[in-house]
Amino acid sequence: QVQLVESGGGLVQPGGSLRLSCAASGFIFRIAAMSWYRQAPGKQRELVAGITSGGSTDYADSVKGRFTISRDNAKNTVSLSMNSLKPEDTAVYYCRAYAALRGYWGQGTQVTVSS
């Protein structure tokens, strides 16, 4: 059974930092493509960052230079380091895995950027 469990969300002031983590199980993590999505109230879910099994990364233009995605294949985790956070980064952040031709989602973690 595939499980993706996100953690690390919370309330942070503008300009602050957070680090999200996603613990994965139930599939061969090292060959899976992993990504982070987010969904703000009233908006569609959007891709924030992705990392391939080989470690190649891609980012939405809105977060380039501020967010960093990384993976630890020994621990079956993928992380998202978020710096210089802005109010518009407020959203529920979801971890996604693409493995064995299927996509899987975590339950999401709330990130709120507000003073």
mmCIF file of C-alpha atoms in Angstrom:
data_model
loop_
_atom_site.group_PDB
_atom_site.id
_atom_site.type_symbol
_atom_site.label_atom_id
_atom_site.label_comp_id
_atom_site.label_asym_id
_atom_site.label_seq_id
_atom_site.Cartn_x
_atom_site.Cartn_y
_atom_site.Cartn_z
ATOM 1 C CA GLN A 1 0.000 0.000 0.000
ATOM 2 C CA VAL A 2 1.447 3.315 -1.103
ATOM 3 C CA GLN A 3 1.699 5.986 1.567
ATOM 4 C CA LEU A 4 2.945 9.546 1.291
ATOM 5 C CA VAL A 5 3.004 11.488 4.546
ATOM 6 C CA GLU A 6 3.836 15.186 4.455
ATOM 7 C CA SER A 7 5.088 17.182 7.419
ATOM 8 C CA GLY A 8 6.663 20.538 8.178
ATOM 9 C CA GLY A 9 3.897 22.946 7.294
ATOM 10 C CA GLY A 10 2.834 25.818 9.506
ATOM 11 C CA LEU A 11 2.528 29.549 9.911
ATOM 12 C CA VAL A 12 5.492 31.713 8.944
ATOM 13 C CA GLN A 13 6.039 35.430 8.455
ATOM 14 C CA PRO A 14 6.798 36.866 5.027
ATOM 15 C CA GLY A 15 10.485 36.437 4.272
ATOM 16 C CA GLY A 16 10.708 33.373 6.476
ATOM 17 C CA SER A 17 11.594 29.777 5.700
ATOM 18 C CA LEU A 18 10.046 26.344 6.034
ATOM 19 C CA ARG A 19 11.127 22.855 5.125
ATOM 20 C CA LEU A 20 8.532 20.312 4.069
ATOM 21 C CA SER A 21 9.189 16.595 4.123
ATOM 22 C CA CYS A 22 7.375 13.666 2.576
ATOM 23 C CA ALA A 23 7.938 10.149 3.848
ATOM 24 C CA ALA A 24 7.158 7.515 1.243
ATOM 25 C CA SER A 25 6.457 3.808 1.492
ATOM 26 C CA GLY A 26 4.842 1.021 -0.477
ATOM 27 C CA PHE A 27 6.775 1.416 -3.712
ATOM 28 C CA ILE A 28 10.355 1.463 -4.992
ATOM 29 C CA PHE A 29 11.179 5.023 -4.061
ATOM 30 C CA ARG A 30 14.548 5.279 -5.816
ATOM 31 C CA ILE A 31 12.998 4.821 -9.277
ATOM 32 C CA ALA A 32 10.017 7.089 -8.708
ATOM 33 C CA ALA A 33 9.662 10.654 -9.898
ATOM 34 C CA MET A 34 8.660 12.858 -6.979
ATOM 35 C CA SER A 35 7.105 16.273 -6.938
ATOM 36 C CA TRP A 36 5.450 18.904 -4.809
ATOM 37 C CA TYR A 37 2.200 20.577 -5.768
ATOM 38 C CA ARG A 38 0.192 23.247 -4.017
ATOM 39 C CA GLN A 39 -3.382 24.412 -4.019
ATOM 40 C CA ALA A 40 -4.507 27.785 -2.744
ATOM 41 C CA PRO A 41 -8.152 28.473 -1.870
ATOM 42 C CA GLY A 42 -10.207 28.947 -5.014
ATOM 43 C CA LYS A 43 -7.328 28.025 -7.289
ATOM 44 C CA GLN A 44 -6.288 24.945 -9.218
ATOM 45 C CA ARG A 45 -3.583 22.653 -7.925
ATOM 46 C CA GLU A 46 -0.254 23.601 -9.475
ATOM 47 C CA LEU A 47 3.151 22.011 -9.802
ATOM 48 C CA VAL A 48 5.763 23.644 -7.565
ATOM 49 C CA ALA A 49 8.830 21.459 -8.054
ATOM 50 C CA GLY A 50 9.780 18.032 -9.320
ATOM 51 C CA ILE A 51 12.761 15.716 -9.088
ATOM 52 C CA THR A 52 13.425 12.681 -11.241
ATOM 53 C CA SER A 53 14.872 9.386 -10.117
ATOM 54 C CA GLY A 54 18.194 10.612 -11.468
ATOM 55 C CA GLY A 55 18.081 13.811 -9.461
ATOM 56 C CA SER A 56 17.151 16.291 -12.190
ATOM 57 C CA THR A 57 14.968 19.081 -10.876
ATOM 58 C CA ASP A 58 12.420 21.502 -12.259
ATOM 59 C CA TYR A 59 10.604 24.427 -10.688
ATOM 60 C CA ALA A 60 7.662 26.668 -11.307
ATOM 61 C CA ASP A 61 8.806 30.122 -12.345
ATOM 62 C CA SER A 62 7.164 31.614 -9.265
ATOM 63 C CA VAL A 63 9.456 29.697 -6.886
ATOM 64 C CA LYS A 64 12.736 29.523 -8.816
ATOM 65 C CA GLY A 65 15.625 30.735 -6.695
ATOM 66 C CA ARG A 66 13.586 30.450 -3.489
ATOM 67 C CA PHE A 67 12.590 26.770 -3.247
ATOM 68 C CA THR A 68 14.776 23.684 -3.448
ATOM 69 C CA ILE A 69 13.560 20.133 -3.880
ATOM 70 C CA SER A 70 15.748 17.229 -2.800
ATOM 71 C CA ARG A 71 15.448 13.511 -2.190
ATOM 72 C CA ASP A 72 17.088 10.987 0.095
ATOM 73 C CA ASN A 73 16.759 7.538 -1.423
ATOM 74 C CA ALA A 74 18.207 5.901 1.690
ATOM 75 C CA LYS A 75 15.410 7.341 3.812
ATOM 76 C CA ASN A 76 12.653 7.295 1.181
ATOM 77 C CA THR A 77 11.996 10.988 1.662
ATOM 78 C CA VAL A 78 11.609 14.015 -0.537
ATOM 79 C CA SER A 79 11.918 17.514 0.864
ATOM 80 C CA LEU A 80 11.072 21.028 -0.181
ATOM 81 C CA SER A 81 13.113 23.849 1.326
ATOM 82 C CA MET A 82 11.278 27.126 1.015
ATOM 83 C CA ASN A 83 12.993 30.457 1.576
ATOM 84 C CA SER A 84 11.923 34.082 1.179
ATOM 85 C CA LEU A 85 8.332 33.029 1.570
ATOM 86 C CA LYS A 86 5.606 35.332 0.323
ATOM 87 C CA PRO A 87 1.920 35.582 1.223
ATOM 88 C CA GLU A 88 1.109 34.198 -2.217
ATOM 89 C CA ASP A 89 2.900 30.972 -1.275
ATOM 90 C CA THR A 90 0.065 30.252 1.145
ATOM 91 C CA ALA A 91 -1.525 26.952 0.137
ATOM 92 C CA VAL A 92 -1.913 23.309 0.967
ATOM 93 C CA TYR A 93 1.222 21.560 -0.253
ATOM 94 C CA TYR A 94 0.959 18.018 -1.582
ATOM 95 C CA CYS A 95 3.600 15.408 -2.209
ATOM 96 C CA ARG A 96 3.159 13.337 -5.348
ATOM 97 C CA ALA A 97 4.870 10.166 -6.485
ATOM 98 C CA TYR A 98 4.856 8.733 -9.988
ATOM 99 C CA ALA A 99 5.761 5.070 -9.867
ATOM 100 C CA ALA A 100 4.840 2.014 -11.916
ATOM 101 C CA LEU A 101 2.874 4.197 -14.346
ATOM 102 C CA ARG A 102 0.630 5.529 -11.573
ATOM 103 C CA GLY A 103 0.424 8.731 -9.610
ATOM 104 C CA TYR A 104 -0.085 8.867 -5.870
ATOM 105 C CA TRP A 105 -0.869 11.799 -3.577
ATOM 106 C CA GLY A 106 -0.250 12.585 0.029
ATOM 107 C CA GLN A 107 -2.858 14.170 2.270
ATOM 108 C CA GLY A 108 -1.282 17.624 2.149
ATOM 109 C CA THR A 109 0.186 20.034 4.663
ATOM 110 C CA GLN A 110 -0.901 23.632 5.161
ATOM 111 C CA VAL A 111 1.578 26.463 4.665
ATOM 112 C CA THR A 112 0.421 29.932 5.694
ATOM 113 C CA VAL A 113 2.584 32.984 5.088
ATOM 114 C CA SER A 114 1.251 35.934 7.034
ATOM 115 C CA SER A 115 2.346 38.650 9.405
#
